[in-house]
XYZ file of C-alpha atoms in Angstrom:
732
model
C 35.452 -12.206 95.619
C 36.778 -8.307 96.335
C 40.451 -9.212 94.881
C 40.256 -10.456 91.794
C 40.370 -7.143 89.043
C 42.280 -9.111 85.971
C 39.293 -10.373 83.629
C 39.528 -13.611 81.428
C 37.158 -13.134 78.935
C 36.268 -16.253 76.256
C 37.178 -15.956 72.762
C 33.633 -15.022 71.028
C 32.991 -17.314 67.723
C 33.709 -21.152 68.752
C 32.361 -23.055 71.398
C 33.008 -23.010 75.348
C 33.893 -26.141 75.999
C 35.235 -27.905 80.042
C 37.243 -30.451 79.542
C 36.336 -31.454 83.723
C 33.425 -30.583 86.756
C 35.894 -28.900 88.421
C 36.048 -26.013 85.382
C 32.232 -25.629 85.099
C 30.011 -23.243 86.713
C 25.613 -23.650 85.666
C 23.917 -21.200 87.183
C 19.913 -19.516 86.497
C 18.413 -16.579 86.561
C 15.871 -15.455 87.893
C 13.526 -13.045 88.487
C 10.021 -11.667 87.908
C 9.226 -9.810 84.239
C 11.334 -6.998 83.248
C 13.821 -6.952 85.985
C 15.935 -7.186 83.266
C 17.471 -10.944 84.155
C 18.836 -10.892 79.685
C 20.173 -7.860 80.112
C 22.375 -8.647 82.820
C 22.985 -12.602 80.924
C 23.855 -9.472 78.150
C 26.385 -8.012 80.177
C 27.981 -11.313 81.507
C 28.451 -12.489 77.720
C 30.537 -9.079 76.947
C 32.435 -8.982 80.043
C 33.384 -12.222 78.897
C 34.144 -11.177 74.910
C 31.572 -13.980 73.667
C 29.444 -10.887 72.403
C 30.582 -7.224 70.467
C 29.002 -3.794 71.505
C 25.343 -4.283 70.549
C 25.040 -7.267 72.885
C 25.398 -9.550 68.830
C 26.843 -12.725 68.044
C 29.378 -12.633 65.695
C 26.909 -12.745 62.485
C 24.125 -9.843 64.170
C 22.495 -12.126 66.149
C 21.427 -11.594 69.220
C 22.386 -14.557 72.147
C 19.049 -14.129 74.146
C 14.692 -13.048 73.262
C 15.537 -14.351 69.533
C 12.420 -16.406 69.035
C 10.547 -14.595 66.762
C 7.196 -14.498 68.898
C 9.857 -13.146 71.820
C 10.587 -10.021 69.294
C 7.124 -9.825 69.376
C 5.598 -9.895 72.310
C 8.778 -8.034 73.896
C 9.279 -11.035 76.450
C 10.771 -13.460 77.219
C 8.574 -16.868 77.170
C 11.294 -19.481 77.341
C 14.735 -20.976 78.879
C 18.534 -20.337 76.444
C 21.154 -21.307 77.961
C 23.850 -19.406 76.821
C 27.699 -20.550 77.769
C 30.329 -18.132 78.195
C 33.953 -18.263 80.138
C 35.779 -16.978 82.869
C 38.849 -17.040 84.630
C 39.643 -20.893 83.063
C 36.108 -21.819 83.957
C 33.132 -22.520 81.640
C 29.942 -20.596 82.894
C 26.517 -21.926 81.505
C 24.114 -18.947 81.815
C 20.156 -20.796 81.564
C 17.865 -17.237 81.609
C 14.619 -18.265 82.455
C 11.264 -16.796 81.360
C 9.530 -14.283 84.126
C 6.473 -14.513 84.040
C 4.263 -16.944 84.994
C 2.871 -18.665 82.570
C 5.775 -20.100 81.726
C 7.013 -20.942 84.715
C 7.712 -25.179 83.772
C 10.734 -22.816 82.378
C 11.598 -21.652 85.114
C 11.999 -25.083 86.701
C 13.632 -26.844 83.595
C 16.281 -24.267 84.601
C 16.533 -25.074 88.275
C 17.044 -28.374 87.103
C 19.731 -27.823 85.129
C 21.869 -25.523 87.039
C 23.287 -25.625 91.187
C 22.870 -22.311 92.068
C 21.497 -18.870 91.257
C 21.448 -15.713 90.510
C 17.995 -13.640 91.920
C 18.378 -10.892 90.011
C 15.624 -8.548 91.499
C 14.331 -3.908 89.754
C 15.646 -1.522 91.932
C 12.160 0.140 90.623
C 9.584 -2.769 91.211
C 11.502 -4.113 93.921
C 10.375 -8.921 94.872
C 6.929 -9.779 93.305
C 4.900 -12.555 95.958
C 6.183 -15.563 92.660
C 10.208 -14.284 93.903
C 9.773 -14.860 97.627
C 7.954 -19.035 96.784
C 10.932 -20.155 94.758
C 13.284 -18.461 96.898
C 11.357 -20.755 99.782
C 11.422 -23.880 96.631
C 15.220 -23.396 96.602
C 16.145 -23.286 99.554
C 14.003 -26.459 100.989
C 16.775 -28.331 98.401
C 19.704 -26.511 99.616
C 19.953 -24.573 96.554
C 23.448 -21.966 96.749
C 21.980 -17.956 95.490
C 23.438 -14.783 95.437
C 21.062 -11.461 94.552
C 22.020 -8.841 91.482
C 19.648 -5.610 91.937
C 19.447 -3.824 88.638
C 18.116 -1.132 87.127
C 20.294 1.065 89.120
C 20.011 4.317 86.834
C 16.301 4.065 86.741
C 14.845 7.527 89.047
C 14.120 7.782 92.415
C 15.799 3.238 92.043
C 18.095 3.069 95.595
C 20.575 0.051 96.686
C 20.756 1.161 100.534
C 16.665 0.636 100.551
C 16.393 -2.451 98.168
C 18.048 -4.406 100.412
C 16.030 -4.491 103.203
C 13.643 -5.097 101.304
C 16.070 -8.454 99.941
C 16.727 -8.616 103.374
C 13.200 -8.929 104.198
C 12.521 -10.411 101.656
C 14.860 -13.380 102.017
C 16.845 -13.081 105.420
C 14.270 -15.067 106.929
C 14.772 -15.328 110.308
C 18.418 -14.391 109.657
C 18.583 -11.419 108.046
C 21.910 -10.719 108.396
C 22.529 -14.418 105.863
C 21.419 -11.321 103.246
C 23.908 -8.207 103.181
C 25.613 -5.671 100.467
C 29.413 -7.317 98.976
C 30.265 -4.127 98.268
C 27.738 -0.419 98.317
C 27.425 1.952 95.043
C 29.258 4.247 93.808
C 27.541 7.848 92.689
C 28.488 9.936 90.766
C 27.436 14.223 90.301
C 23.810 14.691 90.372
C 21.734 14.970 87.154
C 19.404 17.641 85.859
C 16.710 15.732 87.470
C 18.310 15.238 90.629
C 19.328 11.882 90.622
C 22.774 10.983 90.962
C 24.017 8.061 88.404
C 25.967 4.870 89.629
C 28.841 4.677 88.442
C 31.588 2.881 90.625
C 31.188 -0.097 93.156
C 33.455 0.143 96.706
C 34.091 -4.116 98.163
C 33.552 -3.814 101.657
C 36.506 -6.654 102.741
C 39.004 -5.407 100.160
C 37.721 -1.268 100.762
C 38.929 -0.468 97.459
C 36.768 1.153 94.755
C 36.322 0.133 91.557
C 35.121 2.979 89.161
C 33.547 3.012 85.862
C 32.721 6.678 85.145
C 36.056 6.577 82.460
C 33.807 3.076 80.705
C 37.498 1.366 82.202
C 37.438 -0.458 85.462
C 40.106 1.173 88.017
C 40.538 0.693 91.067
C 41.511 3.810 93.165
C 40.835 3.875 97.382
C 37.747 5.143 98.823
C 37.384 8.941 99.634
C 37.700 9.835 103.425
C 34.082 10.800 103.718
C 33.328 7.120 102.816
C 35.184 5.469 105.624
C 32.556 5.582 108.363
C 30.091 4.436 106.071
C 32.147 1.862 104.007
C 33.464 0.925 107.960
C 29.867 0.817 109.430
C 29.020 -2.034 105.671
C 32.350 -3.898 106.757
C 31.588 -4.720 109.911
C 27.794 -6.273 109.419
C 29.221 -8.368 106.159
C 32.059 -9.413 108.538
C 29.468 -10.870 111.106
C 27.428 -12.271 108.614
C 30.570 -14.325 107.907
C 32.092 -14.872 111.145
C 27.726 -15.893 111.630
C 27.850 -18.980 108.585
C 31.588 -19.883 109.366
C 32.586 -23.496 110.012
C 35.097 -21.812 112.407
C 34.235 -21.973 115.541
C 36.386 -19.226 116.747
C 36.547 -16.622 114.360
C 34.014 -15.261 116.450
C 35.447 -15.304 119.107
C 39.327 -13.726 117.008
C 36.431 -11.054 115.414
C 34.881 -10.217 119.721
C 38.003 -9.786 120.921
C 39.379 -7.155 118.084
C 41.477 -9.444 116.276
C 41.763 -8.080 112.530
C 40.520 -10.956 109.793
C 42.410 -11.745 107.251
C 40.392 -10.790 103.764
C 41.850 -13.617 102.356
C 39.977 -15.490 104.493
C 37.360 -14.082 105.124
C 36.891 -14.476 100.907
C 37.471 -17.915 102.098
C 34.985 -18.531 104.222
C 32.452 -16.263 102.900
C 32.812 -18.603 99.450
C 32.214 -21.355 101.554
C 29.104 -20.387 103.255
C 27.963 -19.043 99.954
C 28.214 -22.571 98.541
C 26.251 -24.190 101.470
C 23.918 -22.008 100.352
C 23.768 -20.245 104.550
C 24.287 -17.106 103.094
C 23.802 -14.521 100.253
C 25.693 -12.239 98.994
C 24.340 -9.209 97.461
C 25.367 -7.233 94.145
C 24.767 -4.551 92.410
C 24.331 -4.572 87.783
C 24.075 -1.865 85.854
C 24.729 -1.478 81.361
C 27.411 -0.789 80.568
C 28.758 2.639 79.587
C 28.784 4.084 76.525
C 32.199 2.586 74.705
C 33.197 -0.019 77.746
C 33.369 -3.708 77.954
C 31.815 -4.371 80.953
C 28.836 -3.199 82.503
C 28.966 -1.938 86.739
C 28.942 -4.954 88.562
C 29.775 -7.943 85.658
C 33.413 -8.517 87.175
C 32.806 -8.634 90.532
C 29.394 -11.195 89.172
C 30.895 -13.539 87.316
C 34.541 -13.722 90.528
C 31.176 -14.657 91.835
C 29.940 -17.157 90.130
C 33.881 -19.151 89.649
C 34.603 -18.214 92.457
C 31.479 -18.686 95.319
C 29.285 -20.971 93.516
C 29.952 -24.654 93.885
C 31.274 -26.440 90.778
C 28.941 -29.681 89.553
C 30.711 -31.791 91.848
C 29.576 -29.929 94.607
C 26.100 -31.179 94.654
C 23.840 -34.057 94.467
C 22.600 -35.532 91.494
C 19.166 -36.128 90.843
C 17.871 -40.298 92.406
C 18.039 -43.328 90.203
C 16.130 -45.863 89.265
C 16.694 -48.716 86.243
C 13.730 -48.171 84.501
C 11.272 -50.940 86.320
C 12.056 -48.587 89.489
C 14.729 -51.008 91.354
C 16.826 -48.858 92.831
C 20.338 -47.978 92.299
C 23.386 -46.166 93.988
C 23.604 -41.847 93.501
C 25.551 -40.587 90.938
C 28.347 -38.689 91.401
C 29.372 -36.275 88.687
C 32.691 -38.679 87.276
C 32.918 -38.556 83.796
C 34.475 -42.637 83.423
C 31.366 -43.048 85.754
C 27.688 -44.567 83.473
C 26.245 -42.387 81.858
C 23.579 -40.594 83.073
C 21.168 -37.371 81.863
C 18.029 -35.563 81.069
C 16.656 -33.220 78.526
C 15.808 -30.585 80.326
C 14.539 -29.179 77.251
C 13.184 -29.713 74.289
C 12.544 -26.869 71.093
C 13.021 -28.131 67.226
C 14.625 -26.421 64.283
C 12.936 -26.011 60.695
C 16.552 -27.023 59.124
C 18.197 -29.734 61.747
C 14.403 -31.391 63.775
C 14.500 -31.220 66.767
C 17.162 -30.165 69.290
C 16.903 -32.157 72.913
C 19.451 -29.544 75.382
C 20.552 -31.905 77.817
C 22.826 -31.248 80.703
C 24.963 -34.682 81.884
C 24.999 -35.639 85.395
C 27.494 -38.742 85.015
C 29.458 -40.003 82.672
C 30.876 -38.091 79.086
C 28.501 -38.309 76.545
C 29.385 -38.063 73.176
C 28.339 -37.690 69.052
C 26.997 -40.875 66.825
C 26.549 -42.973 70.225
C 23.313 -45.375 71.298
C 21.949 -44.529 74.053
C 18.749 -45.686 76.396
C 15.538 -43.521 76.437
C 14.009 -43.772 79.322
C 10.836 -41.617 79.858
C 8.531 -41.468 83.408
C 5.531 -40.926 80.951
C 2.833 -38.303 81.039
C -0.468 -39.815 79.753
C -2.432 -37.494 81.171
C -0.581 -34.339 79.599
C -0.772 -37.187 76.274
C 3.188 -38.321 76.645
C 4.682 -41.761 76.554
C 6.541 -43.187 78.292
C 9.622 -43.859 76.876
C 11.787 -46.986 76.627
C 13.974 -46.932 73.585
C 17.674 -46.861 71.880
C 18.612 -43.864 69.770
C 21.296 -43.265 68.464
C 22.631 -39.347 69.472
C 22.913 -36.615 66.342
C 25.928 -33.353 66.077
C 26.759 -32.689 70.353
C 26.332 -28.453 70.220
C 26.827 -25.947 72.117
C 23.729 -23.553 71.748
C 24.541 -19.447 70.848
C 21.319 -17.555 70.176
C 20.380 -18.479 67.164
C 23.015 -20.618 66.758
C 24.934 -24.486 67.459
C 28.389 -24.849 68.221
C 30.357 -28.426 67.374
C 31.289 -29.633 70.528
C 33.205 -33.116 70.061
C 31.984 -34.979 73.587
C 29.970 -33.065 76.639
C 31.215 -33.907 80.279
C 29.970 -34.794 84.096
C 28.118 -32.019 85.141
C 28.200 -29.843 81.833
C 25.435 -28.799 79.306
C 24.365 -29.260 75.607
C 22.034 -30.570 73.099
C 22.514 -33.122 70.691
C 20.350 -33.495 67.515
C 17.961 -35.961 66.011
C 17.024 -38.004 69.333
C 13.299 -37.749 68.362
C 11.399 -39.564 70.814
C 13.536 -38.300 73.779
C 11.249 -34.997 75.187
C 11.141 -32.922 78.093
C 12.401 -34.182 81.778
C 14.110 -38.431 79.408
C 16.384 -39.899 80.545
C 19.920 -40.783 78.755
C 21.904 -43.793 79.795
C 24.563 -46.166 78.444
C 22.224 -49.153 76.099
C 23.564 -51.662 78.751
C 22.807 -49.767 81.676
C 19.560 -47.753 80.971
C 18.914 -45.981 83.988
C 15.752 -43.394 85.085
C 16.218 -40.181 86.812
C 12.792 -38.764 89.120
C 11.496 -36.726 87.765
C 11.311 -33.006 88.240
C 7.926 -31.297 89.804
C 5.638 -29.999 87.025
C 3.493 -27.510 87.412
C -1.082 -28.057 86.898
C -2.205 -26.850 83.347
C -5.842 -25.802 84.686
C -6.160 -23.222 81.879
C -8.780 -25.213 79.684
C -8.692 -23.852 75.842
C -10.493 -25.773 73.607
C -9.271 -25.912 70.037
C -10.928 -26.994 66.331
C -8.742 -26.997 63.231
C -9.621 -23.375 60.730
C -9.707 -25.289 58.185
C -9.774 -29.153 56.173
C -6.159 -28.506 55.369
C -5.504 -28.105 59.490
C -7.947 -30.493 60.238
C -4.836 -33.175 58.599
C -1.864 -31.152 60.353
C -3.174 -31.456 63.213
C -2.214 -34.261 65.360
C 1.006 -34.343 63.832
C 1.377 -30.460 65.407
C 0.151 -31.027 68.817
C 1.809 -33.571 69.067
C 5.496 -32.214 68.568
C 3.830 -29.213 70.310
C 3.034 -31.011 73.815
C 6.335 -33.119 73.026
C 8.382 -29.790 74.016
C 5.718 -28.800 76.356
C 6.021 -31.161 79.343
C 3.708 -28.564 81.756
C 0.753 -28.742 78.594
C -2.052 -30.896 78.650
C -3.722 -32.701 75.452
C -7.481 -33.743 75.971
C -9.501 -36.033 73.568
C -12.900 -35.022 75.729
C -14.755 -37.940 75.351
C -18.182 -36.453 76.563
C -18.064 -32.668 75.274
C -16.279 -33.976 72.099
C -13.100 -31.604 72.051
C -10.490 -30.875 71.575
C -8.607 -29.264 74.534
C -5.064 -27.427 75.345
C -4.760 -27.545 79.473
C -1.941 -24.525 79.412
C -0.618 -22.110 82.192
C -2.302 -19.039 81.897
C -3.460 -17.217 78.360
C -0.164 -15.560 77.414
C 0.980 -19.986 77.639
C -1.904 -20.396 75.697
C -0.855 -17.738 72.632
C 2.773 -18.985 72.536
C 1.540 -22.754 72.261
C -1.612 -21.446 69.118
C 1.231 -19.303 68.139
C 3.918 -22.188 67.621
C 1.055 -24.253 65.922
C 0.905 -22.021 63.017
C 4.546 -21.073 62.821
C 5.815 -24.495 63.323
C 4.352 -26.191 62.332
C 1.718 -24.536 59.680
C -1.567 -25.341 61.520
C -3.983 -22.940 62.550
C -6.876 -23.701 65.229
C -9.569 -21.501 66.527
C -10.628 -21.171 69.492
C -14.081 -22.160 70.900
C -15.886 -22.517 74.239
C -14.758 -24.938 76.505
C -17.998 -26.920 77.360
C -17.402 -28.893 80.636
C -19.703 -32.417 81.110
C -23.262 -31.467 81.800
C -25.740 -34.214 82.006
C -29.496 -34.566 82.493
C -31.361 -36.736 84.632
C -34.826 -36.676 85.984
C -36.332 -34.768 88.906
C -40.170 -37.641 88.986
C -41.176 -40.268 88.419
C -42.361 -40.967 85.029
C -44.374 -42.540 82.301
C -43.191 -43.743 78.531
C -44.811 -45.098 75.240
C -43.108 -45.781 72.981
C -45.467 -46.353 69.475
C -43.818 -47.278 66.163
C -46.197 -48.387 63.733
C -45.377 -48.049 60.584
C -46.500 -49.996 56.387
C -45.128 -48.586 53.370
C -46.171 -52.504 51.556
C -44.241 -55.608 52.267
C -42.890 -56.450 55.513
C -43.832 -53.209 58.020
C -42.369 -52.511 61.097
C -44.165 -52.544 63.843
C -43.667 -52.161 67.664
C -44.771 -50.643 70.945
C -43.661 -50.803 74.122
C -44.085 -49.272 78.160
C -41.899 -47.836 80.823
C -41.075 -46.487 84.070
C -38.140 -44.082 84.436
C -37.357 -43.311 88.091
C -34.972 -40.916 89.533
C -31.697 -43.143 91.538
C -29.057 -41.353 93.801
C -26.575 -39.744 92.260
C -23.424 -41.615 90.397
C -26.015 -44.597 89.540
C -25.794 -43.881 85.845
C -28.163 -45.989 83.809
C -30.001 -48.956 85.130
C -33.008 -50.978 83.047
C -35.701 -53.378 84.336
C -37.549 -56.045 82.787
C -40.762 -56.487 84.258
C -43.346 -58.223 82.003
C -45.111 -60.757 81.673
C -47.292 -63.351 79.570
C -45.162 -62.223 76.475
C -46.059 -59.169 75.538
C -42.781 -58.064 74.467
C -41.467 -61.592 73.039
C -37.677 -62.312 74.910
C -35.372 -61.636 71.814
C -37.115 -57.842 72.031
C -35.650 -56.758 75.322
C -32.463 -56.012 75.003
C -33.724 -53.998 71.529
C -35.577 -51.709 73.518
C -32.741 -51.440 76.167
C -30.585 -50.500 73.365
C -32.990 -48.153 71.672
C -33.545 -46.404 75.671
C -30.127 -46.560 76.400
C -28.743 -45.410 73.013
C -31.168 -42.529 73.297
C -29.424 -41.726 77.293
C -26.404 -41.306 75.137
C -28.358 -38.251 72.998
C -30.175 -36.498 75.441
C -33.846 -35.891 75.770
C -34.110 -31.653 77.705
C -30.021 -30.341 76.350
C -28.647 -32.736 74.622
C -26.545 -33.746 77.298
C -26.060 -37.656 79.052
C -29.162 -38.632 80.911
C -27.411 -40.618 83.656
C -28.602 -41.628 87.032
C -32.601 -43.240 86.308
C -34.228 -46.844 85.847
C -35.937 -47.306 82.726
C -38.443 -50.316 83.644
C -40.240 -51.741 80.959
C -43.664 -53.327 81.777
C -45.267 -53.730 78.969
C -45.704 -53.893 74.972
C -46.328 -55.408 72.163
C -45.448 -57.139 68.300
C -46.561 -58.013 65.780
C -45.408 -61.910 64.218
C -43.713 -60.851 61.199
C -43.406 -56.911 61.381
C -41.628 -56.866 64.231
C -37.942 -56.056 65.040
C -34.577 -55.961 66.357
C -35.271 -52.077 64.378
C -38.413 -51.677 65.654
C -38.099 -52.001 69.700
C -35.142 -49.765 69.096
C -36.971 -46.688 68.590
C -39.591 -48.085 69.834
C -37.637 -47.743 73.427
C -35.771 -44.435 71.653
C -39.335 -42.556 71.701
C -40.853 -44.407 75.241
C -38.200 -42.520 77.216
C -38.871 -39.183 74.642
C -42.460 -38.961 75.974
C -41.322 -40.047 79.773
C -38.825 -37.593 79.299
C -41.633 -34.726 78.259
C -43.943 -35.359 81.153
C -41.052 -34.789 83.366
C -39.246 -32.691 85.555
C -35.654 -33.385 83.745
C -32.608 -31.966 85.413
C -29.280 -30.589 84.557
C -26.487 -31.337 86.116
C -23.223 -29.926 85.767
C -19.838 -30.820 87.513
C -18.491 -30.201 90.947
C -15.089 -29.814 91.652
C -12.531 -30.720 94.760
C -10.228 -27.749 94.828
C -7.703 -26.751 96.904
C -5.987 -23.077 96.961
C -3.116 -22.077 98.721
C -2.652 -18.808 99.303
C -1.269 -16.152 101.619
C -3.325 -14.862 104.965
C -4.074 -12.187 103.273
C -5.049 -12.664 100.098
C -7.355 -15.470 102.304
C -10.319 -13.145 102.639
C -11.291 -11.970 98.911
C -10.323 -15.113 97.618
C -13.005 -16.490 99.387
C -15.309 -14.454 98.407
C -14.596 -15.216 94.625
C -15.574 -18.300 95.754
C -18.846 -17.047 96.560
C -19.519 -15.535 93.593
C -18.940 -18.904 91.909
C -20.855 -20.355 94.090
C -18.619 -22.710 96.063
C -18.899 -24.057 99.052
C -15.423 -23.702 100.931
C -15.059 -27.009 103.597
C -13.110 -26.547 105.562
C -9.205 -24.202 106.053
C -5.754 -24.612 107.435
C -2.712 -23.459 108.542
C -0.132 -25.157 105.362
C 3.547 -23.189 106.569
C 4.788 -19.553 107.595
C 1.846 -16.677 106.411
C 0.185 -19.062 104.025
C -3.796 -20.893 104.398
C -5.080 -23.814 102.514
C -8.330 -23.651 101.148
C -10.605 -26.543 100.645
C -13.192 -26.181 99.053
C -15.911 -27.466 96.518
C -16.778 -25.360 93.111
C -19.216 -26.113 90.003
C -17.046 -26.592 86.936
C -18.084 -24.547 84.777
C -17.749 -21.669 87.081
C -13.420 -21.993 87.717
C -12.574 -21.788 83.640
C -10.547 -19.087 84.465
C -9.614 -19.474 87.926
C -5.600 -20.133 86.268
C -5.897 -16.136 85.349
C -8.748 -14.888 88.045
C -6.031 -16.199 91.220
C -3.581 -15.201 90.321
C -4.440 -11.698 89.316
C -7.676 -12.063 93.355
C -3.704 -13.265 94.919
C -0.614 -10.715 93.419
C 0.484 -13.980 91.191
C 0.714 -15.355 94.887
C -1.976 -18.077 95.547
C -1.198 -21.859 93.145
C -4.504 -24.211 93.352
C -5.319 -27.899 92.026
C -8.511 -29.614 90.583
C -10.411 -32.457 90.744
C -13.937 -33.990 90.057
C -15.715 -35.316 92.483
C -18.996 -35.532 91.679
C -22.130 -34.639 89.321
C -25.088 -32.294 91.260
C -28.235 -30.424 90.156
C -28.433 -27.325 88.694
C -29.540 -24.606 89.878
C -32.739 -23.659 87.668
C -31.558 -20.283 86.982
C -28.408 -21.549 86.225
C -30.182 -24.418 83.934
C -32.348 -22.288 81.897
C -29.449 -19.482 81.325
C -28.053 -22.012 80.350
C -30.668 -23.293 77.428
C -30.757 -20.060 76.791
C -27.438 -19.268 75.066
C -27.577 -23.359 74.136
C -30.514 -22.179 71.983
C -29.255 -18.642 70.861
C -26.283 -20.664 69.629
C -28.769 -23.146 67.616
């Protein structure tokens, strides 16, 4: 880094392959929506010769954001892999969506990568969500670097943004976040803005000028030397502070001139360890230039400073039945262990699985074992089957370029794995393995759907199954209480993309309908009822009379039926019939059509006829008796209450608690959860939190997280219940 200036472009139009793990670099690009990740990927592909000047492959197609939905929404909604070649190495660039609704795609990219480039816009700064991802990477020791983009924007200031990054990412060690280069500015334009035309290498003290459209190396102007010296000294001290050579600091403080080669080697080692995070700059290529500003420097950092797959620890593995296995080494000749990090469907090829190989070598047409943890609550079944691998390929835009094999450390696409889903493990048929799962975000925005037409209804089940197979962050629920089909999503954008994919990929049109919560009814006071079902219409008639008493029970008691008939007023064979009729009416509801719970129904008396009494007659009488009792009593609506845990930055605790109060929530406690974060515990009616996934994001500027779990049903306030009944009557 800093010394190398030669380019080693990969050949366009062919698959980029690797013959050993040390020649692979897997890099994920992280940043908020609009920070310039996709533009940077295209610039790096251009610099390596993988695409032409327009950012297109040889047939004119784009390499990123090529999905029809991405075109329509003008933003990335899925993980994209762009493999390029530089300095004899294969670099797998994993471009992730920046919008919070697609954090599942981001987590898949983090799982597949060995290092991360955090892309920060000089125009927008660092948002809270990006800070949180940085902390997650820090917790697992993932090497990280920062690329500042949009330097061409008005009022963009590299130095100011570097200080912002130091404050946001440096934590207790701000000198672990330092620039390797300073921007070189051109003449001031009519708008007063001075464009960035080159970079000044602080270690080499050389200028890399791109103002002419070609990257040339020159000496810095004498007027810049004091600024360079100050920034260079700061960088050297930061590198030495993270060096494993404890003598370097003493030698440096003693006035010894540090060898540039030694500094670069120590810098690269510190980056690999995840203890030093260089800041670089990037800007679009000038007209006619093959390389954008900073692309060569970023590629040199990736190949020289980021670790290869063998330098990162693979996920822990067990056998499918849970027995521990030795940790895997990144060895092409080792046991096969690969993981499906993304699943998609192609209208011509079928299901395509993007796979990261952690150990062994994956080859086409071989039989592998597919093991899956199963996420039954999200509509994903467990997997423990053998499948034949189809063709292996390297993705590039819409196209797949054939590969002969995928070695340990590499990422490839596998065709026709009909059962494998995202998160599943591929291993040798005779030695099945299962990798520990990565953390999936919980989908907390419910979307109730119905088929648009009878034709759509016939295809809905299969379409939904294929949809959730692709996206493990989505949960499919068939609610037995409300009889609704519910897709649980991460947010409104996630919902819109899911419904659009159902339509465009699987030919299923659906309509979103209001989501219902599982309300209940109960008696507010004791009441009595008499059910009389007497009919005579020729031949055998119908005769049944029963008298019951209903009294409320504590929450969670269900329905209790008690027989206190004496003297055989209701024959013994018909007492179960009365109970059956009572329970059937309770399931249908009484006042608002919601199931009745938490009552004791006592059968006290009745009458029967030796000929006309029957099971059906007493069922009807039991239902009538319960309805009459309900007419004489106060019927309460019961609503489900969720126990919620909300994690927010301290600065948003006040607004969050005020918002919870407006939702009829009860805060039951707060506690500190790490530096600058507070965990708020509350109990909130579920009817009030249908959109909380969206609202909390707005309240906390994207930094809040919450979980919810059902705790109990409790009476709904009368004014809320009356309003709900009014809405129900209007709907009817």
